Tab-separated table of C-alpha atoms in Angstrom:
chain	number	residue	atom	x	y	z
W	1	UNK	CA	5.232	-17.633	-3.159
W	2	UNK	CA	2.496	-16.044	-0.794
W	3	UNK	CA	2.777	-12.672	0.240
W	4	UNK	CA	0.123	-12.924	3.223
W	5	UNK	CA	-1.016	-16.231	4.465
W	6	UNK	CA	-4.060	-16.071	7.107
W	7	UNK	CA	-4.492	-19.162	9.363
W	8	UNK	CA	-8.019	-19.639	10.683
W	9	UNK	CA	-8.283	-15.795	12.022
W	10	UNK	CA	-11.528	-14.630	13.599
W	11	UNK	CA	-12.741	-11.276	14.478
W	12	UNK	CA	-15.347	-10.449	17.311
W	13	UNK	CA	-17.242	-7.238	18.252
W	14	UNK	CA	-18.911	-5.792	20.962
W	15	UNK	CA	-21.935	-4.004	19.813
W	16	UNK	CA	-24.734	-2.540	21.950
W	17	UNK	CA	-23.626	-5.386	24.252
W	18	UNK	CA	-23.782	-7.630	22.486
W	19	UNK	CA	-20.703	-10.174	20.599
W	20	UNK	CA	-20.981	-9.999	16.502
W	21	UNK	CA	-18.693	-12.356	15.043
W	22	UNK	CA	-17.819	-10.724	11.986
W	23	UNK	CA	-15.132	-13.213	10.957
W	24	UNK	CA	-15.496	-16.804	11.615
W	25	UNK	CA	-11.888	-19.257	11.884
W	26	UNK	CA	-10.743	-17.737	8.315
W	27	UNK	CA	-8.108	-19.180	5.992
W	28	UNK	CA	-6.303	-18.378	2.738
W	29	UNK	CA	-3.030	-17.821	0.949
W	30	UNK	CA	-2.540	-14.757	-1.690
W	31	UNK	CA	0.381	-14.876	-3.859
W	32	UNK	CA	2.418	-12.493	-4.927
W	33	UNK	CA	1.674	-10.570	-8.008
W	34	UNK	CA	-2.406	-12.109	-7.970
W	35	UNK	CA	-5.240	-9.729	-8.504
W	36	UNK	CA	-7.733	-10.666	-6.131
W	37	UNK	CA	-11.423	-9.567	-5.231
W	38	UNK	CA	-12.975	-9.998	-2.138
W	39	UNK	CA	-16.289	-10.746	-3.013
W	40	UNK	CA	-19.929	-11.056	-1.058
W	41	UNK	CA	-22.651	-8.900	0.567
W	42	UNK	CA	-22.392	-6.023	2.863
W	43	UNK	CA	-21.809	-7.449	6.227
W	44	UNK	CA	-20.163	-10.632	4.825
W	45	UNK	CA	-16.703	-9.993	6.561
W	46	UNK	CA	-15.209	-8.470	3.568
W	47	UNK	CA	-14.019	-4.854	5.077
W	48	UNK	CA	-12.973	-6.740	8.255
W	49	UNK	CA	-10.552	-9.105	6.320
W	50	UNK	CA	-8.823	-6.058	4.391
W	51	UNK	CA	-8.379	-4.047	8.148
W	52	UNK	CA	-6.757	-7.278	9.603
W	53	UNK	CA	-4.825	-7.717	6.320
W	54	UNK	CA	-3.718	-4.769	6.473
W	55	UNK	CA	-2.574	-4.045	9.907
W	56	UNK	CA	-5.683	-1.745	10.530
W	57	UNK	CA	-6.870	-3.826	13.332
W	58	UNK	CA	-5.818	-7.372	15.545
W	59	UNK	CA	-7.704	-10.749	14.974
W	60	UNK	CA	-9.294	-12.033	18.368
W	61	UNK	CA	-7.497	-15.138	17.337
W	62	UNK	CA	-5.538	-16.470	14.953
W	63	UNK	CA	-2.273	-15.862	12.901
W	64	UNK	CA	-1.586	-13.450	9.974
W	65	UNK	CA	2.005	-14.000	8.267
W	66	UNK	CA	3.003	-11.118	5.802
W	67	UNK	CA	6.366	-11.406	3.855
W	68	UNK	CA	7.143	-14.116	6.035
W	69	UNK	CA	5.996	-12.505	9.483
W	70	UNK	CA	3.733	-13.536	11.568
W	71	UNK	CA	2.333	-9.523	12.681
W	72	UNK	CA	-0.345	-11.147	14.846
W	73	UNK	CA	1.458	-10.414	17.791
W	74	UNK	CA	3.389	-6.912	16.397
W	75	UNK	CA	3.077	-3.619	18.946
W	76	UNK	CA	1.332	-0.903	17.177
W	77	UNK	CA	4.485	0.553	16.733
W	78	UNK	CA	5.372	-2.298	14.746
W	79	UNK	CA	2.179	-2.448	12.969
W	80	UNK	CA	2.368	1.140	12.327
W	81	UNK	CA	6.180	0.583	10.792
W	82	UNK	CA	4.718	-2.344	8.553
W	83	UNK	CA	1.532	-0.536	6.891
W	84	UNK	CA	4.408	2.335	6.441
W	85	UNK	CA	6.658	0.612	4.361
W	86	UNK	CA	4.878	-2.700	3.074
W	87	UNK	CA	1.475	-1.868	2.665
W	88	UNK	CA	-0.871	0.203	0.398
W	89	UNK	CA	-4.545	1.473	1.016
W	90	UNK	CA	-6.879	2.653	-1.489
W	91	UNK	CA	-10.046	3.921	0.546
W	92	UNK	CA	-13.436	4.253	-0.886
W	93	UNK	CA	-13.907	7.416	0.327
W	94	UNK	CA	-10.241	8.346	-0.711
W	95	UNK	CA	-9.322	9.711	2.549
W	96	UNK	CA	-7.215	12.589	0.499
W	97	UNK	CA	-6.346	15.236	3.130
W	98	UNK	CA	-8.565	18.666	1.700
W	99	UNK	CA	-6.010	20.713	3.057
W	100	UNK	CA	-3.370	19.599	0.576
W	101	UNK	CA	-2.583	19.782	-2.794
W	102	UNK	CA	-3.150	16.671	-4.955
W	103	UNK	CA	1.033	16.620	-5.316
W	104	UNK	CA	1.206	17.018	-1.049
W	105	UNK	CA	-1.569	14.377	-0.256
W	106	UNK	CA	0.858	11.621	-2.779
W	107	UNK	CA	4.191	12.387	-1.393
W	108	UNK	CA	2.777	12.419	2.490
W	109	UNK	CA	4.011	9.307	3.292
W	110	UNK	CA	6.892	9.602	1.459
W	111	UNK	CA	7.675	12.626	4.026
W	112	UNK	CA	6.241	10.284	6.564
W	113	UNK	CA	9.365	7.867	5.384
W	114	UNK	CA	11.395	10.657	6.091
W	115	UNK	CA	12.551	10.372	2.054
W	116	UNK	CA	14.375	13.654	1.217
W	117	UNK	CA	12.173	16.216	-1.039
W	118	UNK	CA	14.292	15.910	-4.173
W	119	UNK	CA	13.589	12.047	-4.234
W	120	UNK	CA	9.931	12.780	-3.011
W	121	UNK	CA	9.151	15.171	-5.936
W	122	UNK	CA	10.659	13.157	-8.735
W	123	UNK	CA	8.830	10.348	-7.174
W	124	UNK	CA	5.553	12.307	-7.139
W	125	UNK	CA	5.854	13.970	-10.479
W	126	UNK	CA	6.715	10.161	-12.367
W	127	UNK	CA	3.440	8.484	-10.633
W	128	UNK	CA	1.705	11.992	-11.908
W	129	UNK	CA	2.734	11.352	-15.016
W	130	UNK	CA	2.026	7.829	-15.363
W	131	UNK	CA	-1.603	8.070	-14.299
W	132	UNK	CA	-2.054	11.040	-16.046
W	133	UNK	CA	-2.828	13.424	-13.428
W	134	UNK	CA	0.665	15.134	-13.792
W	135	UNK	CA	-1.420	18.674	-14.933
W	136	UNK	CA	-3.089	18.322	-11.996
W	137	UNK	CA	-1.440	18.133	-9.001
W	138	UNK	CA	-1.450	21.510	-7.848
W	139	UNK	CA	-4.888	21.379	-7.497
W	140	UNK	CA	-6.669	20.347	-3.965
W	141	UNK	CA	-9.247	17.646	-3.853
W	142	UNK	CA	-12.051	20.095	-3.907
W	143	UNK	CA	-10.863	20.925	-7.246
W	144	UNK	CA	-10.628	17.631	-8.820
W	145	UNK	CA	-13.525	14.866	-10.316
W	146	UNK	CA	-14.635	11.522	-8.236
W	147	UNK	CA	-12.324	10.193	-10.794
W	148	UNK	CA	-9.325	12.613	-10.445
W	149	UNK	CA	-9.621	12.240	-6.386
W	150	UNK	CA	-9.644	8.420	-7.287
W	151	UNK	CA	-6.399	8.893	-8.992
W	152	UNK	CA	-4.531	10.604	-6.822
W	153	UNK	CA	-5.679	7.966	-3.626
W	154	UNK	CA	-4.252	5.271	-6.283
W	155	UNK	CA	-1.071	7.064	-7.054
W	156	UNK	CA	-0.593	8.109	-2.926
W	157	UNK	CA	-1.156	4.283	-2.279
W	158	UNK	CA	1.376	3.700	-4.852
W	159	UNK	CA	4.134	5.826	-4.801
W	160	UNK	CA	6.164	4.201	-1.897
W	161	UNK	CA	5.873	0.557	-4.145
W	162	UNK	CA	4.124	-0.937	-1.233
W	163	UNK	CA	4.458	-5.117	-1.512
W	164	UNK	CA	0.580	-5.229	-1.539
W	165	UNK	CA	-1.980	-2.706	-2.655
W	166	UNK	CA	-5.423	-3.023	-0.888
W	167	UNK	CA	-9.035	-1.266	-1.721
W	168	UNK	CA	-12.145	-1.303	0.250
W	169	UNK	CA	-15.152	-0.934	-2.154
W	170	UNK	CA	-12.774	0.795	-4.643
W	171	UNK	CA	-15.478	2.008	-7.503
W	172	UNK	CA	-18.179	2.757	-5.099
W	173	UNK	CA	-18.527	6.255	-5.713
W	174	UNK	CA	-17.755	6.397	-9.295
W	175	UNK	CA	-19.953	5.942	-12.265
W	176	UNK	CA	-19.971	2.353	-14.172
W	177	UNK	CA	-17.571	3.444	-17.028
W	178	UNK	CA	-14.976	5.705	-14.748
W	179	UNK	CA	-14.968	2.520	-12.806
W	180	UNK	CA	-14.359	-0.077	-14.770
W	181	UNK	CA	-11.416	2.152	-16.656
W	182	UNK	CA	-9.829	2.738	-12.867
W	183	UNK	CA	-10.249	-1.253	-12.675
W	184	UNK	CA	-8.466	-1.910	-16.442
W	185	UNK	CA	-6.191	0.244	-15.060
W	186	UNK	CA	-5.056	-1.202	-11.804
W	187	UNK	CA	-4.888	-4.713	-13.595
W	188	UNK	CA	-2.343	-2.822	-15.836
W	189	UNK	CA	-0.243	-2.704	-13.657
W	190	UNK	CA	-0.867	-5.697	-11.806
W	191	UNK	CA	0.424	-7.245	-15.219
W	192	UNK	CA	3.469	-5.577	-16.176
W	193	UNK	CA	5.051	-4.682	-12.955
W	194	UNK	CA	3.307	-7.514	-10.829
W	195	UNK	CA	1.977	-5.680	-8.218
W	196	UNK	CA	-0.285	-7.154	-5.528
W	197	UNK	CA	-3.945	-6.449	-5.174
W	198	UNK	CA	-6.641	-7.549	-2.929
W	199	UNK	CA	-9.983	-5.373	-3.106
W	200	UNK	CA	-13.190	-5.565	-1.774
W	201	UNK	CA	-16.523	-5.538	-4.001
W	202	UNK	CA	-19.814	-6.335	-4.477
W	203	UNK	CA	-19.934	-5.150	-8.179
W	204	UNK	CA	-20.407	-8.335	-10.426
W	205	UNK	CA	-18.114	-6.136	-13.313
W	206	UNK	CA	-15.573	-5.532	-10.981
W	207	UNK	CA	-15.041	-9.222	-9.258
W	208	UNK	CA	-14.891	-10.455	-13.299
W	209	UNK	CA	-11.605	-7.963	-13.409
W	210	UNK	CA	-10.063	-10.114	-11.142
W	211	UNK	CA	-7.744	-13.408	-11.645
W	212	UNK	CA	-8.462	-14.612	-8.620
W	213	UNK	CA	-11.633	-14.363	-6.456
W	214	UNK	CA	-12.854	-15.319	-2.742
W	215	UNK	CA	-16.423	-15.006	-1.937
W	216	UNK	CA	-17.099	-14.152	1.422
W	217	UNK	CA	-20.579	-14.151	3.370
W	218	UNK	CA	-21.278	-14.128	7.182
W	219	UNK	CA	-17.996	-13.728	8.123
W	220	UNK	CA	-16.804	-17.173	6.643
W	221	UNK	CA	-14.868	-17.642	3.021
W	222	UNK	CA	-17.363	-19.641	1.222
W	223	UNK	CA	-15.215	-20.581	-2.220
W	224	UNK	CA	-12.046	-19.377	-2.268
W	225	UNK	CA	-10.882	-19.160	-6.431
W	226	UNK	CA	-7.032	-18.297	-5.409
């Protein structure tokens, strides 16, 4: 069963004047509980994809159905609802909120659910636990490693057991050997609790992590493994 179908979506830009097509009439299924890498060069349309994917921005044409949806045509109020409560994001720059501790930044959109804080914490201290961080939590970001902060942005994107986790570029700023454990990781539990990943890379080591792969360049999909 697919858990996001996209039906010959493109994307256009207006830069310096100027229309950049940065996805051309795309198409593809992704089941539920596949691992799959988004694969090509910068500027191939990969980044794009994940935004429209994930509710972050509106195809110029086209149709996107998630769980059965078509969210093409949602208000951003609707949109907004949908990344809420059916959607993870794992940022490359983790987006953690400095601010916060690393327990706050995990349970904020658990409080953004409105969840009461008795269910928040024990939801927050079993992720901690599980991706053993749970010593850490009181810390802010400043305090933590690239890999710690990488944690935590897995565990926030987690914690609210989104249908579909997606990550732009997710071992970018970590060294080869931090990354590929985050990656072994992630597949974990894409295997024993069948979670749903799609993530953006240009990493050769971290598209072979994946079961699934669809290589992407100039905005088209180019062989899509899926």
């Amino acid at each position: 069963m697919s858990i996001i179908q996209v039906e010959n979506i493109s994307k256009t830009f207006e830069e310096n004047s100027l229309l950049v097509n940065a996805l051309k009439s795309v198409s593809l299924k992704i089941d539920s509980g596949a691992f799959v890498a988004l694969s090509g060069p910068s500027g191939s349309g990969k980044t794009t994809l994940l935004n429209l994917m994930g509710c972050l921005d509106r195809p110029s044409s086209g149709k996107i159905i998630l769980d059965g949806e078509d969210i093409s045509m949602f208000t951003q109020q609707k949109l907004s609802f949908l990344r809420l409560k059916k959607i993870g994001f794992i940022f490359q720059d983790y987006n953690l909120i400095p601010t916060l501790t690393a327990e706050e930044n995990i349970e904020y959109v658990l409080w953004l659910q409105e969840i009461n804080i008795e269910e928040r914490k024990k939801r927050v201290k079993e992720i901690a636990q599980r991706f053993g961080i749970a010593d850490l939590i009181y810390r802010k970001p400043s305090k933590l490693s690239r890999g710690q902060q990488q944690r935590v942005a897995v565990a926030r994107a987690l914690v609210h057991k989104p249908l579909i986790v997606l990550g732009d570029e997710l071992t970018a700023n970590l060294d080869h050997e931090t990354g590929i454990a985050l990656m072994d990781f992630l597949k974990e539990l894409n295997v024993k609790e069948q979670m749903t990943f799609v993530y953006a890379t240009h990493d050769a080591a971290i598209v072979d992590k994946a079961s699934a792969v669809i290589k992407m360049q100039d905005g088209c999909v180019i062989n899509g493994n899926i």
